[in-house]
Amino acid sequence: MKNPKSMQQNPNPNMNNLSEMLFITSYPPRECGIATYSQDLIKALNNKFSNSFSIKVCALESNGDTYSYPDEVKYTLKTSLATDYEKLAYAINKDHRIKTVLIQHEFGFFSSQEQAFHQFLIALSKPVVIVFHSVLPHPNKLLKEKVQKIADACKSIIVMTNTSAEILIQDYNVASKKIEVIPHGTHLVSRLNKTILKLKYKLRGKKVLSTFGLLSSGKDIGTTLDALPAIIKQCPETMFLVLGKTHPEVVKKEGEKYREMLEQKVVELSLQNHVRFVNKYLKLPELLEYLQLSDIYLFTANDPNQAVSGTFVYAMSCGCPIISTPIPHAKEMLTDETGIIFDFRNSSQLATAIIKLLNDDQLRKNIGINTLHKIASTVWENSAIAHAKLFEKLVDERISLQYNLPVINLKHFKKLTTGFGMIQFSKINQPDIDSGYTLDDNARALIAMCQHYELTNNVTDLEYIRIYYNFIKYCLQSEDGFLNYVDEHRIFTPQNNETNLEDANGRAIWALGYLISISSLLPKEFQTLATDAELTIQHVLINIDNIHSTRAMAFAIKGLYFRNKKNSSQQNTALIKKLADRLVQMYRHESSNEWQWFESYLTYANSVLPEALLCAWLVTGEISYQKIAKSSFDFLLSKTFRKNKIKVISNKNWLETKEKLNITPIGGEQPIDVAYTILALRKFYKVFKEETYRLNMEISFNWFLGSNHLNQIIYNPCTGGCYDGLEENSVNLNQGAESTVSYLMARLTIEKYILGEQKNKHNKKILFDIENAINY
C-alpha cells in the first residue's frame, strides 16, 4: 500500500478544509473499463462540485503491476496481498478528512483475497458505498452469501440498471432502501458533421458499422464477420470498424491469439476491403468521432449476464442506432424506436437487422434522434449530481453542495447567428433555419451581447451587436411599431397578423435602451449604432400610449430606465411614470392580502413586473413604486421557491388566484422565467441588500446546473446551449434561441454580481487600510 502523497497546492483556497470522498477503483493509466469509468466520473464531480468536497483515489493493482498515477491518487492497494487490506483500512480510519469510501466492485478485482476484502469492509469506520458493475441473477448459495455479506457491510449500494436493482432485491434479499440506481455515465457530444468525419478517417462514401472496447473473445466479433458477406451483397459500400486494442489481461494470458484469429477469418471470407481493425487504446475525442461517423453501432457480446455496457451507452450518446444482443442493459434501453435486439451468436438475424437499417436512411435518422433523447439523462454531469447527493446524505457532518459556475461559452449563441440575425429554433443543437427569426430573440440577443461586451470589452462582440441591432431596425414599420416574425427568406410571415405584438415591441425598447446605455463603452466606429438606436427609440415612443399589455409596459420601462442612465431627461421620467402608474393601477385593482399581484393569475415573465416598478422608483423617487415592487416581488418569490429550489410557474397551467396557491403542475418550466427571476433578484439585492435575494439568486442559477426536480442539467456545457424546457419526466433537448440567450443573460448577470462584490470588498479594504494609517 502506498503512503499518502503530500497535498498539492490547489486553486481553491479551501481545498485543505474540504471533506474527502475516497474512490477505491482501478485507475488510469491502467487500461480497464472501470478505470476509465471512474476517471470520467471523478472529472465530472470535480467540474461540478470541487468547492463542496475533494475526491481522492485508492488505485487497485494486480500483483506485479505498478503505474505512475496522477495527483488525485492518494493510496494504492495490491489486491493479491492480504496485509495491504488491513493497512489500508487502518489508514482510512485514521484519516479524519475522509468522510465516505466508494468502492468500484467487480468480482475479478478481489477474487484472490475475498476474505481479506470482506474483513476490510467490516474494519472501515467510514460510510461505505459499493458500486456493483456485475449483478448475476440466480446465484448459487455461495455467491448469494458473498453478495449479502458485502451488502451488509455497506451503507449504500449503487447499480446502473433497474434490472440489476431488481435482481439484488429478489435474488439476494437486499433491502430496496439501500439501493440507488445511477445509470452508467455518458459524454455530452457536440454532434459533428458525419460527412466531414468520414472524410477525415478515409471513409468517404462508406456505410459504417462499428464496435469498440478492449478486445476479447467475449465481444464475439466473429458473429459480425459471419454476417458481413450477406450484408455486402445488399450494401457493397459497407465498412466494419473494430475499434480498440486487445484487453491487457487477455494479452497476459494468450497474447494476440484472438485478434489473429479474427484477422485470419477476414481473409478467409474475403472481407479485407470491408473490415478495418483500429488496434489502439482510443483517446476519448477520437473515440467519440468514430462513434459519430458510424451509421450503426454493433454490440455483440455473448454473456447474457453482463449487467451493463459502457460502450453501448457511449454509442447511444453519439446518436448511433444500436443493434445489440439481449443483455439486461440492452433490454432496458432499446425499444423499436431506439434500436434492434438480436439473439446471441445469430449472424443471420444480425445481417437482417443491419440490412434493414442500412437501406432506410430516414429510419436510421429517427432512431438516432430517439437514442439521444433516451440516453440524455445519463450524462456524466447528471451522474455527478446523483453521486454528490448520495454523499451529502451519507456524511454525518453535512456537506453543503455548491455548484461550480461554468465558464462563459458563446459557442452555441454564435452558432445560432447568421449575418441577418439569430435563428429561432434548434433541433437538438443544430440551428433550424426553417424556423426563421423573431424580434423577441434578437432583442434579447442584443441585450446579452451588450452585457458581454460590458464585462469583457471583447471586440468580436461588436459585429454581433451590429447584426442584432440591424435586425431590430429591419422589423420596424414606419407607422405601427415593430413586426416580430421573419422567415428564412427574410419575409415577414402571416403570424404577425395573428399574434399580439405588444410584448415584442416592449422587448425591442428594452434592447434599444440597453444599447444606448453602454454607448460610451463602444469604440468610435460603433458610436453611430448607439446614435441610430436613439433615433429608432424616439420613433417608437411616439406610439407608447398604445401599449397596454402588462409585460410590454414593464419591458418598455426597463428600456427607458437604461436609456435614462445615459441621457437623463424629463421625457424618460414622464414616460416611465405614465407606464408605472398603469401598473400600479392594475396592482391596486387585483391585489388583496392573499394575492399581491397585478393580475388575477401568474403566467410567464412574472418577475419583470416588480423589477420594472423598482426601476421606475429609481428614476422617479415615487415611493409607491418601491413599496409595490417589493410586496409583489416577495409574493412571487413565495410562490416559486420551495425547500432551497426554484420552481417557476408552469406553462402547462397558469396559477390563478382562485386555485390552491401552493399546488402547481410538475414540469413546463422555461429557462427564460428562471433567467428573468435572476435579473430581478440582482436588482432587488442591489437596492435592499436583503440576504434572501442573494441566496435566491444562487438557488435560481443552480436550476440550470441541476438543482431542479429531475436533478438534471438544463445548461449544456459542451455546446454552450441551453435546453428548451424542464418537463415532468424529461428535459427538452432542443437548444433554441430563447433558452440559450436567456441562460447567457442569467450567467452574465451572475458574473456582474460577483465582480461587483469583489470590487466592494476591495474598496472596503482600501478604506480600512486608510483608517488604520490615519489612526496610526
CSV table of C-alpha atoms in Angstrom, one decimal, residues 28-191:
chain,number,residue,atom,x,y,z
A,28,PRO,CA,-5.7,5.1,-15.4
A,29,PRO,CA,-3.0,4.7,-16.7
A,30,ARG,CA,-4.3,1.1,-16.1
A,31,GLU,CA,-6.3,0.2,-19.2
A,32,CYS,CA,-9.6,-1.1,-17.9
A,33,GLY,CA,-13.2,-0.2,-18.5
A,34,ILE,CA,-13.8,0.5,-14.8
A,35,ALA,CA,-10.7,2.7,-14.6
A,36,THR,CA,-12.0,4.8,-17.4
A,37,TYR,CA,-15.4,4.9,-15.8
A,38,SER,CA,-14.0,6.1,-12.5
A,39,GLN,CA,-11.8,8.8,-14.2
A,40,ASP,CA,-14.8,10.1,-16.1
A,41,LEU,CA,-17.0,10.2,-13.0
A,42,ILE,CA,-14.3,11.9,-10.9
A,43,LYS,CA,-13.7,14.5,-13.6
A,44,ALA,CA,-17.5,15.3,-13.7
A,45,LEU,CA,-17.6,15.5,-9.9
A,46,ASN,CA,-14.7,17.9,-9.8
A,47,ASN,CA,-16.1,20.0,-12.6
A,48,LYS,CA,-19.4,20.5,-10.7
A,49,PHE,CA,-18.5,20.2,-7.0
A,50,SER,CA,-14.8,20.9,-6.4
A,51,ASN,CA,-15.8,23.6,-3.9
A,52,SER,CA,-18.0,21.1,-2.0
A,53,PHE,CA,-15.7,18.2,-1.4
A,54,SER,CA,-12.4,16.6,-2.6
A,55,ILE,CA,-12.1,13.3,-4.5
A,56,LYS,CA,-9.2,11.1,-3.8
A,57,VAL,CA,-8.4,7.7,-5.2
A,58,CYS,CA,-7.0,4.4,-3.9
A,59,ALA,CA,-5.9,2.7,-7.1
A,60,LEU,CA,-6.3,-1.1,-7.3
A,61,GLU,CA,-3.3,-3.0,-8.7
A,62,SER,CA,-2.7,-6.6,-9.6
A,63,ASN,CA,0.4,-8.2,-8.0
A,64,GLY,CA,3.3,-7.2,-10.1
A,65,ASP,CA,1.7,-4.2,-11.8
A,66,THR,CA,2.8,-0.7,-10.8
A,67,TYR,CA,1.8,2.6,-12.5
A,68,SER,CA,2.7,6.3,-12.3
A,69,TYR,CA,-0.6,7.9,-11.3
A,70,PRO,CA,-2.0,11.5,-11.3
A,71,ASP,CA,-2.1,13.6,-8.1
A,72,GLU,CA,-5.6,12.5,-7.0
A,73,VAL,CA,-4.3,9.0,-6.3
A,74,LYS,CA,-3.6,9.0,-2.6
A,75,TYR,CA,-3.2,5.3,-1.9
A,76,THR,CA,-2.7,2.1,-3.9
A,77,LEU,CA,-3.8,-1.4,-2.9
A,78,LYS,CA,-2.2,-4.6,-4.2
A,79,THR,CA,-5.4,-6.7,-4.4
A,80,SER,CA,-3.5,-10.0,-4.1
A,81,LEU,CA,-1.8,-9.1,-0.7
A,82,ALA,CA,-4.0,-9.7,2.3
A,83,THR,CA,-1.9,-7.5,4.6
A,84,ASP,CA,-2.5,-4.5,2.3
A,85,TYR,CA,-6.2,-4.5,3.0
A,86,GLU,CA,-5.6,-4.3,6.8
A,87,LYS,CA,-3.1,-1.4,6.3
A,88,LEU,CA,-5.4,0.4,4.0
A,89,ALA,CA,-8.4,0.1,6.5
A,90,TYR,CA,-6.2,1.5,9.3
A,91,ALA,CA,-5.0,4.4,7.1
A,92,ILE,CA,-8.6,5.3,6.1
A,93,ASN,CA,-9.9,5.2,9.6
A,94,LYS,CA,-7.1,7.4,10.9
A,95,ASP,CA,-7.5,10.0,8.1
A,96,HIS,CA,-10.0,12.5,9.5
A,97,ARG,CA,-10.5,14.1,6.1
A,98,ILE,CA,-12.0,11.0,4.5
A,99,LYS,CA,-15.8,11.0,5.1
A,100,THR,CA,-17.0,8.4,2.7
A,101,VAL,CA,-15.5,5.4,0.8
A,102,LEU,CA,-16.8,4.4,-2.6
A,103,ILE,CA,-15.7,1.1,-4.0
A,104,GLN,CA,-16.0,0.1,-7.6
A,105,HIS,CA,-16.7,-3.6,-7.4
A,106,GLU,CA,-16.0,-6.3,-10.0
A,107,PHE,CA,-15.6,-9.8,-8.6
A,108,GLY,CA,-12.4,-10.3,-10.5
A,109,PHE,CA,-10.7,-7.4,-8.6
A,110,PHE,CA,-10.9,-9.2,-5.3
A,111,SER,CA,-11.1,-12.9,-6.3
A,112,SER,CA,-7.7,-13.8,-4.9
A,113,GLN,CA,-8.4,-12.3,-1.4
A,114,GLU,CA,-12.1,-12.5,-0.8
A,115,GLN,CA,-11.8,-13.0,2.9
A,116,ALA,CA,-9.4,-10.1,3.3
A,117,PHE,CA,-11.7,-7.8,1.3
A,118,HIS,CA,-14.6,-8.7,3.5
A,119,GLN,CA,-12.6,-8.1,6.6
A,120,PHE,CA,-11.6,-4.8,5.1
A,121,LEU,CA,-15.2,-3.7,4.7
A,122,ILE,CA,-16.0,-4.6,8.3
A,123,ALA,CA,-13.0,-2.8,9.6
A,124,LEU,CA,-13.8,0.5,8.0
A,125,SER,CA,-15.3,3.1,10.3
A,126,LYS,CA,-16.4,5.4,7.5
A,127,PRO,CA,-19.6,5.0,5.5
A,128,VAL,CA,-19.0,2.7,2.5
A,129,VAL,CA,-20.8,2.8,-0.9
A,130,ILE,CA,-20.3,-0.1,-3.2
A,131,VAL,CA,-20.9,0.0,-6.9
A,132,PHE,CA,-21.8,-3.3,-8.4
A,133,HIS,CA,-20.7,-3.4,-12.0
A,134,SER,CA,-21.9,-7.0,-12.3
A,135,VAL,CA,-25.0,-8.4,-10.7
A,136,LEU,CA,-25.5,-12.1,-11.6
A,137,PRO,CA,-29.1,-13.5,-11.5
A,138,HIS,CA,-30.0,-16.9,-9.9
A,139,PRO,CA,-26.9,-17.1,-7.7
A,140,ASN,CA,-25.8,-20.3,-6.0
A,141,LYS,CA,-25.7,-20.3,-2.2
A,142,LEU,CA,-22.0,-19.3,-2.0
A,143,LEU,CA,-22.4,-16.3,-4.4
A,144,LYS,CA,-25.5,-15.2,-2.6
A,145,GLU,CA,-23.8,-15.3,0.8
A,146,LYS,CA,-20.8,-13.3,-0.6
A,147,VAL,CA,-23.0,-10.6,-2.0
A,148,GLN,CA,-25.1,-10.4,1.1
A,149,LYS,CA,-22.0,-10.0,3.3
A,150,ILE,CA,-20.8,-7.2,1.1
A,151,ALA,CA,-24.3,-5.5,1.2
A,152,ASP,CA,-24.5,-5.8,5.0
A,153,ALA,CA,-21.1,-4.0,5.4
A,154,CYS,CA,-22.2,-1.1,3.2
A,155,LYS,CA,-24.3,2.0,3.9
A,156,SER,CA,-25.5,2.2,0.2
A,157,ILE,CA,-25.3,0.1,-3.0
A,158,ILE,CA,-25.2,1.7,-6.5
A,159,VAL,CA,-26.2,-0.3,-9.5
A,160,MET,CA,-26.6,1.0,-13.1
A,161,THR,CA,-29.8,-0.5,-14.3
A,162,ASN,CA,-33.3,-1.2,-12.8
A,163,THR,CA,-32.8,-4.8,-13.8
A,164,SER,CA,-29.7,-5.1,-11.5
A,165,ALA,CA,-31.6,-3.5,-8.6
A,166,GLU,CA,-34.5,-5.9,-9.1
A,167,ILE,CA,-32.1,-8.9,-9.1
A,168,LEU,CA,-30.5,-7.7,-5.8
A,169,ILE,CA,-33.9,-7.4,-4.2
A,170,GLN,CA,-35.4,-10.6,-5.5
A,171,ASP,CA,-32.4,-13.0,-5.7
A,172,TYR,CA,-30.1,-11.6,-2.9
A,173,ASN,CA,-32.8,-10.3,-0.5
A,174,VAL,CA,-31.1,-6.9,-0.3
A,175,ALA,CA,-33.3,-4.1,1.1
A,176,SER,CA,-34.5,-1.8,-1.6
A,177,LYS,CA,-33.9,1.3,0.6
A,178,LYS,CA,-30.2,0.6,0.4
A,179,ILE,CA,-30.1,0.6,-3.4
A,180,GLU,CA,-29.5,3.6,-5.6
A,181,VAL,CA,-29.8,3.3,-9.4
A,182,ILE,CA,-27.4,5.6,-11.1
A,183,PRO,CA,-27.0,4.8,-14.8
A,184,HIS,CA,-23.6,4.5,-16.4
A,185,GLY,CA,-22.5,8.0,-17.4
A,186,THR,CA,-22.2,9.2,-20.9
A,187,HIS,CA,-20.4,12.1,-22.5
A,188,LEU,CA,-22.1,15.3,-23.8
A,189,VAL,CA,-21.3,15.4,-27.6
A,190,SER,CA,-21.4,18.5,-29.8
A,191,ARG,CA,-22.6,16.5,-32.8
